[in-house]
Structures are given as C-alpha cells and as structure tokens.
mmCIF file of C-alpha atoms in Angstrom:
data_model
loop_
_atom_site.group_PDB
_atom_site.id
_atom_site.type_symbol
_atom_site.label_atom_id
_atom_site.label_comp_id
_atom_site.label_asym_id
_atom_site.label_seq_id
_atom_site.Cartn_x
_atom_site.Cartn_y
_atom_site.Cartn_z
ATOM 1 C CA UNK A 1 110.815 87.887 78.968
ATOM 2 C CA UNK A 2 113.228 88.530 82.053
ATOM 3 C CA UNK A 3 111.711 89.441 85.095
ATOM 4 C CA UNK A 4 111.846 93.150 86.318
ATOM 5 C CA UNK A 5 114.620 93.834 88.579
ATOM 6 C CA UNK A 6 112.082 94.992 91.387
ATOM 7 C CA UNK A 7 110.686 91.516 90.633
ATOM 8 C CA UNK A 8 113.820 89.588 91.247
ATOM 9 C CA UNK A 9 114.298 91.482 94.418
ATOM 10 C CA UNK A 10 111.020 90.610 95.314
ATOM 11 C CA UNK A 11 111.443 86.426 94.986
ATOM 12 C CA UNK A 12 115.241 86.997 96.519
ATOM 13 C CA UNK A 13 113.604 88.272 100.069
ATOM 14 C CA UNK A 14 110.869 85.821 99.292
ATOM 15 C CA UNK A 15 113.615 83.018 99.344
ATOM 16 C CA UNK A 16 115.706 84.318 102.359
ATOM 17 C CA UNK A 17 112.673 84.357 104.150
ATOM 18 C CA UNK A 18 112.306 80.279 103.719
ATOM 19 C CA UNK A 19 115.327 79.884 105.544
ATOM 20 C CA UNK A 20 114.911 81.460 108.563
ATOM 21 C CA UNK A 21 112.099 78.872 110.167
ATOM 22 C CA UNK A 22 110.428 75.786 109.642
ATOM 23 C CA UNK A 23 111.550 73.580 106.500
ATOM 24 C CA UNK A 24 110.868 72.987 102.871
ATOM 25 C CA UNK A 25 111.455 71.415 99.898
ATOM 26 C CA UNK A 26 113.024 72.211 96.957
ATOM 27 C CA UNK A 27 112.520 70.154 94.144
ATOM 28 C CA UNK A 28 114.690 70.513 91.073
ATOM 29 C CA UNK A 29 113.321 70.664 87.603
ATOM 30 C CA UNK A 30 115.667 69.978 84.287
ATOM 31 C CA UNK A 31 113.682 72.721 81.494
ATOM 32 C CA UNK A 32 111.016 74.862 81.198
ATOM 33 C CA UNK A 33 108.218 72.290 81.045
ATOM 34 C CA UNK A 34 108.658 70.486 84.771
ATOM 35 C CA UNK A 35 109.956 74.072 86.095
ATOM 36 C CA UNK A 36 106.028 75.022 85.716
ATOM 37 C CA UNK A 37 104.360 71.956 86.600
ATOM 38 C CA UNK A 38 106.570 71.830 89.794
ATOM 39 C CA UNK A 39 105.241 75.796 90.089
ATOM 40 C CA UNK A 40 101.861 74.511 90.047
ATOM 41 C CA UNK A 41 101.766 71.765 92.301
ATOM 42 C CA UNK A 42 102.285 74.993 95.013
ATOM 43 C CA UNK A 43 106.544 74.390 95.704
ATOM 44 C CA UNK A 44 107.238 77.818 97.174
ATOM 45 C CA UNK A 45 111.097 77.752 95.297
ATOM 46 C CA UNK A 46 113.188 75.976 92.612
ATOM 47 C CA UNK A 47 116.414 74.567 92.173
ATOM 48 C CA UNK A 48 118.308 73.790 89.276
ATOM 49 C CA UNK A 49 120.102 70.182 88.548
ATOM 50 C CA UNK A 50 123.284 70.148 86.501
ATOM 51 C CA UNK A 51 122.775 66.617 86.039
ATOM 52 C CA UNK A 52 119.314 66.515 84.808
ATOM 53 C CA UNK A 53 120.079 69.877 82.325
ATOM 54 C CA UNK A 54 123.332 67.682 81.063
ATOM 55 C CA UNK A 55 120.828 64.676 80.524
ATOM 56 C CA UNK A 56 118.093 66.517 78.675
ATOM 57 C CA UNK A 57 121.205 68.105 76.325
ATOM 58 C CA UNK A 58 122.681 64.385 75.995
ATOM 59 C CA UNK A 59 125.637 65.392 77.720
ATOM 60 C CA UNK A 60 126.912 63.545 81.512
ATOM 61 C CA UNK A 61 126.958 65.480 84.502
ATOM 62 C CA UNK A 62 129.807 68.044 84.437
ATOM 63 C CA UNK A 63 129.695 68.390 80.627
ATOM 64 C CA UNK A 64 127.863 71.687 80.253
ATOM 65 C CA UNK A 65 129.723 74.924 79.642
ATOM 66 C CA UNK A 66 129.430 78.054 81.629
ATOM 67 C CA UNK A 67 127.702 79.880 78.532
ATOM 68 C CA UNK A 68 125.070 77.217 78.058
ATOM 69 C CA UNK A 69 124.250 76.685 82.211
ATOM 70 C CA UNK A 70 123.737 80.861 81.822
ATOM 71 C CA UNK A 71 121.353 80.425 79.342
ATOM 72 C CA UNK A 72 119.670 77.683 81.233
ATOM 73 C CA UNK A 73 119.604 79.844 84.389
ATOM 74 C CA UNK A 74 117.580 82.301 82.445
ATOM 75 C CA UNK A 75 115.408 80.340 81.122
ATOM 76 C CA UNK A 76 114.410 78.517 84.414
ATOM 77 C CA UNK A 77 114.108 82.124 86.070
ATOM 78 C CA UNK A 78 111.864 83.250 83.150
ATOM 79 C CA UNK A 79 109.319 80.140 83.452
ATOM 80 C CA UNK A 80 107.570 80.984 86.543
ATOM 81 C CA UNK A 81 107.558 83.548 89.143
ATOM 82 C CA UNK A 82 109.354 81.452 91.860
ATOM 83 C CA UNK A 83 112.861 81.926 93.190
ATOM 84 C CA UNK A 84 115.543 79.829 91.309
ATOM 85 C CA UNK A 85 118.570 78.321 93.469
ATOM 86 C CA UNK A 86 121.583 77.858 90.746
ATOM 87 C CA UNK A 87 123.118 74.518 91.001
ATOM 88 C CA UNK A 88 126.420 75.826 90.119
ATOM 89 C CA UNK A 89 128.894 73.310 90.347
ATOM 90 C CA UNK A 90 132.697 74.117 91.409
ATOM 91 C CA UNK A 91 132.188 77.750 90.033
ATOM 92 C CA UNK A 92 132.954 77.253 86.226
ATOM 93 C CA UNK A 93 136.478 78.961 87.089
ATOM 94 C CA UNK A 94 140.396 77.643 87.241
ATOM 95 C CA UNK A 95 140.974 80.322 89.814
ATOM 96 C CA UNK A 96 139.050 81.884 92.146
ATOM 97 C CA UNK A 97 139.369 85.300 89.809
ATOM 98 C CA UNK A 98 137.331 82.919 87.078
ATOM 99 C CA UNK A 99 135.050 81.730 89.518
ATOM 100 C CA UNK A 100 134.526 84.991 91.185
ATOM 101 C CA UNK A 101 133.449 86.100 87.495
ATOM 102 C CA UNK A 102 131.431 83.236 86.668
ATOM 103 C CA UNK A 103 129.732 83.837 89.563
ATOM 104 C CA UNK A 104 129.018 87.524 88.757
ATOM 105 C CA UNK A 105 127.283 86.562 85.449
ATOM 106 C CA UNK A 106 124.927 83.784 87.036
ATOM 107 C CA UNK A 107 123.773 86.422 89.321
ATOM 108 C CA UNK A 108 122.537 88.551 86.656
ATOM 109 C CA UNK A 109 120.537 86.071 85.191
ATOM 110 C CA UNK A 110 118.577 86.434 88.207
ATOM 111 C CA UNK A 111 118.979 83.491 90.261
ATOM 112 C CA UNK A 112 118.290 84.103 93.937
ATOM 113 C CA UNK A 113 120.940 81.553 95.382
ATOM 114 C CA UNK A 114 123.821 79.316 93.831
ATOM 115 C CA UNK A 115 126.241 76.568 95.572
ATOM 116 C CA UNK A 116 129.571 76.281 94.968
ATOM 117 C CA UNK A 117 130.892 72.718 95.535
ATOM 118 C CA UNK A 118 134.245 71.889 96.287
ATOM 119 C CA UNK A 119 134.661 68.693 94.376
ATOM 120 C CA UNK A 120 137.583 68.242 92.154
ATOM 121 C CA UNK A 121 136.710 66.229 89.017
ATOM 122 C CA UNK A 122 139.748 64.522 89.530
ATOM 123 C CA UNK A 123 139.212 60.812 90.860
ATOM 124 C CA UNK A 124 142.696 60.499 92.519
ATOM 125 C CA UNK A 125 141.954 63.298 94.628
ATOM 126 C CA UNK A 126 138.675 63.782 94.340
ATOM 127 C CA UNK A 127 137.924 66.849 97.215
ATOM 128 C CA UNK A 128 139.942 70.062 96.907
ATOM 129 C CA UNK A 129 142.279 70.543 99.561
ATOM 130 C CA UNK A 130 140.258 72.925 101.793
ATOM 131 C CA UNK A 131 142.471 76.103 101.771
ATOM 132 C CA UNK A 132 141.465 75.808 97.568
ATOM 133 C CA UNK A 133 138.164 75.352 98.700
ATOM 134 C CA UNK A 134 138.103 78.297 100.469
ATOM 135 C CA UNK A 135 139.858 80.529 98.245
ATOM 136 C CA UNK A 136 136.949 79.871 95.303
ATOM 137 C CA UNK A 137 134.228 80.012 97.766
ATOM 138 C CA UNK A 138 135.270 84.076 99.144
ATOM 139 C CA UNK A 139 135.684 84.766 95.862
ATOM 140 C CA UNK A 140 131.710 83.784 95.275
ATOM 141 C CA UNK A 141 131.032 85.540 98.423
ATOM 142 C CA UNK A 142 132.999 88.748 97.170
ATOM 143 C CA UNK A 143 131.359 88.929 93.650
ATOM 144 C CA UNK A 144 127.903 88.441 95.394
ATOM 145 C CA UNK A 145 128.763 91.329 98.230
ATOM 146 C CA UNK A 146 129.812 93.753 95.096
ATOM 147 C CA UNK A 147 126.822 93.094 92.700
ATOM 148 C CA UNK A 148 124.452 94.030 95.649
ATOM 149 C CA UNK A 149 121.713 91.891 94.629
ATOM 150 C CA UNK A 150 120.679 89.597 97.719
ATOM 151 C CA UNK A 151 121.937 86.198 96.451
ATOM 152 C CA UNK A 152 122.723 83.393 98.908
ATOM 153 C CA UNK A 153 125.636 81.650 98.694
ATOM 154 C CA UNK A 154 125.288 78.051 99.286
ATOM 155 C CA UNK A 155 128.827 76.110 100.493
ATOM 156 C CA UNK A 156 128.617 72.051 99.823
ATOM 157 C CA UNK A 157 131.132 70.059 101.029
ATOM 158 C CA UNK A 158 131.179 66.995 98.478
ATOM 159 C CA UNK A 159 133.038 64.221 100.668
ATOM 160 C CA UNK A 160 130.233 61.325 101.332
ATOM 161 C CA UNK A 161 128.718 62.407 97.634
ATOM 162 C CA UNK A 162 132.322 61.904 95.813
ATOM 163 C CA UNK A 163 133.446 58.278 98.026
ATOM 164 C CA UNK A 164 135.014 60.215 100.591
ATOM 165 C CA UNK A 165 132.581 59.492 103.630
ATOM 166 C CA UNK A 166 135.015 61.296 106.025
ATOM 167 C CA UNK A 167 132.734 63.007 108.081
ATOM 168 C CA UNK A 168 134.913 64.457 110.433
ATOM 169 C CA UNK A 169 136.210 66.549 107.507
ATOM 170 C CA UNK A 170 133.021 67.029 106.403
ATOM 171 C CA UNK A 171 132.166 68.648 109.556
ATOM 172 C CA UNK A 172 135.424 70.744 109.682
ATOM 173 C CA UNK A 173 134.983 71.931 105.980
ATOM 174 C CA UNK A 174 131.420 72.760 106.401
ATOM 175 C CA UNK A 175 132.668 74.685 109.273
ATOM 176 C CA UNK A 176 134.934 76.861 107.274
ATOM 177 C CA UNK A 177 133.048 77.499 104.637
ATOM 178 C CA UNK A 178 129.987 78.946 107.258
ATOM 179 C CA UNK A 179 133.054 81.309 108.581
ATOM 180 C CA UNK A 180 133.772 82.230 105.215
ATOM 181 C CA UNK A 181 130.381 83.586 104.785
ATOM 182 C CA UNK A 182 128.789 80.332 103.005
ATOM 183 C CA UNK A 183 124.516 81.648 104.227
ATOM 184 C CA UNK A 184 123.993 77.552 103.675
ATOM 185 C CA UNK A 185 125.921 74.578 103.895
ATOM 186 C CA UNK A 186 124.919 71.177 101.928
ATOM 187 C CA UNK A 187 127.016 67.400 102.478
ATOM 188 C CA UNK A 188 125.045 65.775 99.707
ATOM 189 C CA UNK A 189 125.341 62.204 100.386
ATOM 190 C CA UNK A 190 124.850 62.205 104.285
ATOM 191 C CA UNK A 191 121.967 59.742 105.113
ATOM 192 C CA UNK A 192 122.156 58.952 109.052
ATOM 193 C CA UNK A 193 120.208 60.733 111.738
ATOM 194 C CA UNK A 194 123.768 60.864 112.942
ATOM 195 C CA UNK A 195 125.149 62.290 110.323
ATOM 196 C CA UNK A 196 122.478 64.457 109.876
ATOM 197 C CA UNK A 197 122.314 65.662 113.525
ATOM 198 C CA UNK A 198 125.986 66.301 113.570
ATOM 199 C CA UNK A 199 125.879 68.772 110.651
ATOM 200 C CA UNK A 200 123.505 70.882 111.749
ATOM 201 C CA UNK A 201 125.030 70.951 114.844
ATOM 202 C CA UNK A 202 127.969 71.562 113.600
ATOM 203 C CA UNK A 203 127.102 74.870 111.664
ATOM 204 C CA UNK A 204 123.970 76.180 113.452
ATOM 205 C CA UNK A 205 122.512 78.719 113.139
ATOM 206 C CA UNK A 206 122.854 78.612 109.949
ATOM 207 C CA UNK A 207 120.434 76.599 107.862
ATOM 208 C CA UNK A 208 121.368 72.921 106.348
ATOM 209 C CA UNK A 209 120.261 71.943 102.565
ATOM 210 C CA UNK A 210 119.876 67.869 102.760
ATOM 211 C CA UNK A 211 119.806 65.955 99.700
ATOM 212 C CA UNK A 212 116.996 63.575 99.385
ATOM 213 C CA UNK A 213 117.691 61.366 96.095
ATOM 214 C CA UNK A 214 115.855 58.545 97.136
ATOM 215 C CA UNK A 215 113.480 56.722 99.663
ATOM 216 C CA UNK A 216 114.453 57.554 102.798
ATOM 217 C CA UNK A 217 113.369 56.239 106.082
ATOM 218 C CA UNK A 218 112.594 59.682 106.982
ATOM 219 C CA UNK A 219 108.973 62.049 106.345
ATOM 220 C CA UNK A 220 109.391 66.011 105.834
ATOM 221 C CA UNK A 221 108.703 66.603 109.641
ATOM 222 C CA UNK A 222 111.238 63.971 110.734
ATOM 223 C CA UNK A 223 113.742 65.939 108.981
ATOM 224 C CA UNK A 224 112.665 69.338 110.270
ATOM 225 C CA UNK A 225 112.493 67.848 113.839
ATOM 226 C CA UNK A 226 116.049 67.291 113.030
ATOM 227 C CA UNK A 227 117.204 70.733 112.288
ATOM 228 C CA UNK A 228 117.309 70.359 108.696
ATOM 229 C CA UNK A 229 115.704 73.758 106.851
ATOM 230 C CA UNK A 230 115.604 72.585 103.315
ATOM 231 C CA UNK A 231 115.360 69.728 101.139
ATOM 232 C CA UNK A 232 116.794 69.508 97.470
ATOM 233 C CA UNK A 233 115.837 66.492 95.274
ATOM 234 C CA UNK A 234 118.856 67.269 93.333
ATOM 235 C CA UNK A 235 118.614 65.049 90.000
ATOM 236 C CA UNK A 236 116.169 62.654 91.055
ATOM 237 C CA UNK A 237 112.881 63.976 89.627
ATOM 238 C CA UNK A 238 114.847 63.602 86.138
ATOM 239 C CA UNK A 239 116.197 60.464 86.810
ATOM 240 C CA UNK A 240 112.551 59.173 87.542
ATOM 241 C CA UNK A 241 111.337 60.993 84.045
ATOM 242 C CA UNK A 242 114.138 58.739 81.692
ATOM 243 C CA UNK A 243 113.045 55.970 84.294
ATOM 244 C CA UNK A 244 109.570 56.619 82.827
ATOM 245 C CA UNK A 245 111.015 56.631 79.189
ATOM 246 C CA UNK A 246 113.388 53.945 79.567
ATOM 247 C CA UNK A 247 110.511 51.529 81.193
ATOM 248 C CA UNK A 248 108.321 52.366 78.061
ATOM 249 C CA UNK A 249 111.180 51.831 75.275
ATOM 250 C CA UNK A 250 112.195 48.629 76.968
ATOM 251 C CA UNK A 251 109.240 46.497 76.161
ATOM 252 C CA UNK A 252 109.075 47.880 72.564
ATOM 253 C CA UNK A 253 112.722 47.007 71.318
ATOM 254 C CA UNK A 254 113.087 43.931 73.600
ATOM 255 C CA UNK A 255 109.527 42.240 73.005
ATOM 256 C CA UNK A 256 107.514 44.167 70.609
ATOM 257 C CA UNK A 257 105.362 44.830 73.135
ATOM 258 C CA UNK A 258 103.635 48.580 74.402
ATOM 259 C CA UNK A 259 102.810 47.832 77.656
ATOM 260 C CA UNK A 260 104.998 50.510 78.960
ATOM 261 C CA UNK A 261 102.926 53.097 77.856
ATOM 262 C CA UNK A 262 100.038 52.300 79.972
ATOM 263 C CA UNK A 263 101.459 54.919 82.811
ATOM 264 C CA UNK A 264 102.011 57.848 80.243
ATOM 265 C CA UNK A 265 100.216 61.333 81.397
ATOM 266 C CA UNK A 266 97.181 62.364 79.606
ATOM 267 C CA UNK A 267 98.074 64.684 76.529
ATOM 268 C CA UNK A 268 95.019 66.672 77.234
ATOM 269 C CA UNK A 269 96.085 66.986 80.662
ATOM 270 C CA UNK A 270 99.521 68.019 79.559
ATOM 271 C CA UNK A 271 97.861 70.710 76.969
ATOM 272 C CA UNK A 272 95.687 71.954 79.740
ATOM 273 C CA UNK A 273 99.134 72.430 82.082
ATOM 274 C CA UNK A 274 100.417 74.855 79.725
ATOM 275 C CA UNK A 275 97.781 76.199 78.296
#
C-alpha cells in the first residue's frame, strides 16, 4: 500500500530536518528485504542504489529503464516508514524537458530526495560540459518547485567517481549547481581530508553527501568534525551481499566443498525479521 500523502509529508520534513545539524548515515538497500532490515537496525533514512537494483535484476549499472526504477522507488517507499532518497542517475531524460518530467514522476512515487548526476555515459567525454549540467539540473529544481511536495534536490558532480579527479572543477561545478538551487551537493569518489575539507568549504552552508564505499581511515565523528552532514554507502552493502554469495558458490563449483556456507544468517532469524 502507498503511504498517505500526509504521511509522505510527514518523513519529507522528517528528512530535511537531518540535514540541518550533526551527521548521519544513509545506507542504501537494493529491494524490499534489506530496505527493512536496514529499518530495523534504527537508520533514521534510506537511499536507493541504481547499481545494486541493476544487480539484483541481472542488469549493470545504468541498464534500468525509467519505468522499472519508478516501480522500484515505490516499492522501497512502501517497505518501511522511513524517508527514501532516489538515486536517480543523470535524470532518465535527453533534454532537460525529459528530465524535468522524469523527475516529476519519481516525485510522486513519494521519494523525499533524488540526485541528479552529471555524468555522461560516454567514456570519451565522460562529464557533461557544465552549462548541460546545469540546464538538466534547473529543470529538476523547476519540476520539484511546481509539484509542491518538499523534495530535495541533490546535485553530484561525478569527476573523481568517472576518472576525472579534477578537483578544481569539481569544486567549481559543485559550486554552480548549489547556485542553481542543488539543497545538497555529492563528489562521489573524493577520499582526502583535503578533498573533503575543500568541498564543504567550498559550498557551505549547504550540507555535503560523502560516499563511503569502502574502509576508510575515517570513523562517523571524524567525518562530522569535518563538515560532512551525511554519509551514503551507495552500492556497497550489495556488493558485500553477492560477496557473501559469490564466497559460498566458489568452494562448491571449484572444490566440491560447502565451507562457504558456514557464515550464512540463521533462517529462523531471517523468518523472525519479517515476520
């Protein structure tokens, strides 16, 4: 069942209210099933992965269609009563007209956030030049402003996460896209305390996503003593579950062996999860 619309309004304050002190993580489940267990280990909001809903479809990153991430959006909304921030890719449009009215549609599934990346897809040229950018990212900004729901808009400039570890342009893209009325900016891929530092600099007030997808030599309150507001896990948590899989399989075809299956979670634990 989708939630009520006084109900959506409700985990949309809920979720502008996170970014306006302190920091927290936002861990992104890939279906229904982690969405809740994620809920119950007390995360206060979700995110959605476009990489780890392309995996669990057998598709690569970027494979999806507008249609079916709409139908995953509502799905991850209905699971559990926490806000959902859309991982939305470049906007699922060839203009910013398309993108303005893919944008339109994601927000009535009820998300209360989505990011628009400026990534190209194209590996000669892999950023968009900025003044494309741009143009997609007001046109989010405009179809959020007319649907009145209170959706952030989250602006990530994709240089250090595409091979383009320019971060001077980062810094200047990141810029724009705040002026452009981006409510938070994201460089996945940055990993420095300098690089860090120099973001949040660069666009404060306004809060900074960081992607963690790995160890990092940092804790949660490093990071916050840092500036950063929120951490995303983007596809990680799903990478770790077919690292799971793939460590149990292994044995089995290569050796005959079911060793791998020692770590496996408790079925009865599972049941009692979603009971």
């Amino acid at each position: 069942m989708h939630p009520a619309p006084t109900d959506l309004a409700a985990r949309r304050a809920a979720f502008r209210a996170l970014h306006a002190q302190g920091c927290f993580v936002l861990p992104n489940p890939w279906d229904v099933g982690s969405a809740r267990y994620l809920a119950r280990q007390g995360f206060a909001a979700l995110a959605t992965t476009s990489a780890g809903c392309a995996w669990s479809e057998g598709r690569p990153d970027g494979a999806v269609s507008l249609q079916a991430t709409l139908e995953h959006l509502r799905l991850m909304v209905a699971a559990t009563p926490l806000p959902v921030n859309a991982d939305f890719g470049d906007g699922f449009g060839a203009t910013p007209d398309a993108v303005g009215q893919a944008v339109a549609a994601a927000i009535d599934t009820g998300v209360a956030a989505l990011s628009i990346e400026d990534a190209s897809g194209d590996a000669q040229a892999p950023v968009r030049p900025l003044d494309d950018a741009l143009a997609r990212l007001r046109a989010a900004r405009v179809a959020i402003d007319r649907s009145g729901a209170d959706v952030l808009l989250v602006a990530r400039a994709e240089n250090f996460f595409v091979g383009v570890p320019d971060l001077d342009d980062t810094l200047r893209r990141l810029r724009a896209f705040a002026a452009a009325g981006a409510d938070v900016l994201y460089a996945p891929g940055i990993q420095t305390r300098e690089q860090i530092v120099a973001v949040v600099d660069a666009v404060a007030p306004k809060p900074v996503n960081l992607l963690v997808g790995g160890p990092v030599p940092f804790t949660l309150p490093d990071l916050a003593a840092l500036g950063v507001r929120r951490i995303s896990l983007g596809g990680a948590l799903a990478r770790a579950a077919w690292g799971g899989l793939m460590q149990a399989v292994e044995p089995i075809c290569g050796q005959g062996r079911f060793d791998g299956l020692q770590g496996a979670a408790s079925g009865a634990a599972l049941n009692a999860l979603f009971a």
